[in-house]
C-alpha cells in the first residue's frame, strides 16, 4: 500500500490520519492486496510515473476521491454531485471555498481514474448499474452514466442531497439522473443549455445560448444558497475563475510542449489525468496545488525532451484523436504508442478560446462552456477538427467514436468525409466505448492501427 | 549482375503462403500450406519448400517480408508489413487498374480501396467470423459436401432460398430447417452464397465501388460467391489465377522495393544471418 501511495505522490511526511482515510476508502471500494499490486504494475506500465509532477497529480485525484467518499463522515452537511453540467467545477470550488459544510464534486472523474485506470476495476461497477436498469450492450446506454449510477447502487458514494446536470448537452445524463431521483429520492436540478446555434454564429459562441445558460446557472446557485444559507458573491466566483485560469494556462503550456515534441514526450493516456484535474472541485488552495504540480511536470517534460526521450519512437506518424482518451482504461492509448502512433492532440481539448468576455461571472462561465468540441454540432465541430489538424500538422485522424454517445456518434462519418476531402490524409473510423473497458479488443484494434500507421507513412512519403 | 530474388511469406489464420520472385517480379515459386498451431515451424517448412522449388538457398534471397496475422513470428523475415498493404501491392502487380479489392480469407473479410498499389482506405469484418471461409467450412460440413464443390452446386439453383447472413450458428440452423422443409441443396446453397454477398456489400458501404474490382483470398476460388457478388455489386469481378497468393506476392514485391531502395542508398540490408530453425511454441521437452 505504501509503495502504491508513493507512486501516487504521497510522502512519508503525510499525516497518519490521511493514510488511515485512504485505507478506509480503499477497503470500502473493495481494493484488495492483489489490486494494490495490479495498481502498481498498471501505473508503471501505462503512465510515466517517474515524473514527480505526475505523481503529485495522482495524489490530488486520490485525495479528491477519498474526500468525496468520506464527505458525510467528515461532517459535510450538503453534498452536491454534478454530471455533464456546464460550470459545475467552478461552482463546486466556490461552494467549497465558501463553506466546509458543503461538498460539491464532479464525482465520477476521480472515480474513473482511481478505480478504472489505476486498479482496472470499473467493470463490476458497470455491471451493477446494468443489473437493474441500464442494459449491457445497448447503444444508448453510455457507460459514463453507468459510472454515475453504479457507485450509488453499490453504496460506494454517500447519496448526495442534490444532483445537477444539463438538460441538453447529453440527454442520457438527464434521463439517468431522473432514474436516480426515482430510485433514491435524490433531488435533481437541470441547467438549461443547448448546442444549437445559427450557422452564422460560428465559430464564436452564441450570445443567445450564453444568456440562457447563464440565467439557468444563476438559478441553480440561488437554489444552493437557499439550501445552505450562505451567499455566493460574484467576487468569489471571479476569484475562483482566476485561480482556475492559472491551472488551465499551465496545462495549455504543458500540452504545447507535448505537441511540439518528437519523439512524443508522453502518451495520450495522460490526457485524462489533466482533464480530471480541471474537473476537480477543490477549494482555491487545491487548485493552486494542482497548478504547482503541472508546472513541475512542465519542467520535467522539458528535461525529458532535452534528453531526447519519449513514449513513442521518433518520427512516428502524428495523429489527432477524436473523443477523449479512454476514461476508465488506458490500454488503447498504450497500444497506440506500442504500434508507433503519436497522438498529439484530441479534438475535445482543441477548442478555440472564446474571444467574447463578460464581467458577469455567470455569463463568462456560459460563454466558455460553448467552445469545446462536445458542445458543437457537426458544422461547428468539423471546422474545429480541420483547424486542429492543420495546427498540429498531423498525418492522420483517429476517428474513434464513443458508440454510446448520441451527442458525438453521428458526427463520425461526416468528420471522416470532411478530413479526407479537405486535407487528403488517412482517417481511421473506429467504434469504441470511452468508459467501458469491455469494448477493448486488443487484436482487432492492433490490426487496424498497424494498417492505419502504414497508410499514414505511405501517404506522407508520396506527398514529400 | 547475378539474378537477385525476393520473398514474401503470408502467415494467415488458416493458410500459410510463400512466394519467391525475381527482380522482374516474375513468380519463381509459390507454396500454400494449412496454418497450424506451430506456425513458426510451418513458416520454415513453407519457405524451405518454396526455395527447393526454384533451387535456391535462403542466402540467395536478398530480402524477405512477412505478412499476415502470424508475421511477427516468422524467424527469418527481414521485416514485417501488414497484410492489407501487401494485398494492395500484390493485387496491383497482377491488375494494375485495380481500384477495389475484396479479400475473404479463412477467418475475416476485408475491403480495400487502392490506387496504383497504394492503400487508400479499408474496412474489415469484426466481432465474428460469419461470411468468411470458416462459415463455408461449417456449411460444407452441415451439408456433407466437399467445400470445393459448394460454389458449383449453388450455380445450379433454380429458386434461391433466403438465408440469414448475420450469424454462422443461426445460418446453420436455418439451413437445416430449410432442407427439412423440402428445399433443394442447390437452392439453399444459392441462398447461402447470396447471404455472404449481401454481408460483404454491406461491409463495403463506405468504400467506392469502381472498376477494376478484384476478389482475393481462399473464398474467391468459390465461383458461387463470385457470381453472387457480381449480382449484388452490379459489376464484373476479376479473380487472380491463385487468389490466395496475393498477400505473399505483395510482400515479395515490397521486399524488392525495400531492398532496391536500401541498395540504392548503399545500405547494408541483411543484418543477421537468417536461419530456418525448428523453433516451437511449446516449451522444450513437450510437444
Short mmCIF file of C-alpha atoms in Angstrom, two decimals, chain A residues 64 76 92-100 240 243-244 280-289:
data_model
loop_
_atom_site.label_atom_id
_atom_site.label_comp_id
_atom_site.label_asym_id
_atom_site.label_seq_id
_atom_site.Cartn_x
_atom_site.Cartn_y
_atom_site.Cartn_z
CA UNK A 64 -10.47 14.10 -4.07
CA UNK A 76 -20.20 17.85 5.29
CA UNK A 92 -18.23 23.50 -6.77
CA UNK A 93 -14.88 25.08 -5.96
CA UNK A 94 -16.67 28.27 -4.95
CA UNK A 95 -19.11 26.39 -2.70
CA UNK A 96 -16.30 24.51 -1.01
CA UNK A 97 -14.14 27.58 -0.60
CA UNK A 98 -17.10 29.32 0.99
CA UNK A 99 -18.09 26.62 3.44
CA UNK A 100 -16.63 23.40 4.83
CA UNK A 240 -12.09 31.02 -8.37
CA UNK A 243 -7.28 30.69 -9.98
CA UNK A 244 -8.61 28.08 -12.42
CA UNK A 280 -11.88 18.53 -9.70
CA UNK A 281 -13.87 20.85 -7.50
CA UNK A 282 -11.17 21.60 -4.98
CA UNK A 283 -11.00 24.76 -2.94
CA UNK A 284 -8.85 27.62 -4.19
CA UNK A 285 -5.90 26.15 -2.25
CA UNK A 286 -6.40 22.81 -4.00
CA UNK A 287 -6.44 24.43 -7.44
CA UNK A 288 -3.19 26.20 -6.64
CA UNK A 289 -1.65 22.88 -5.58
#
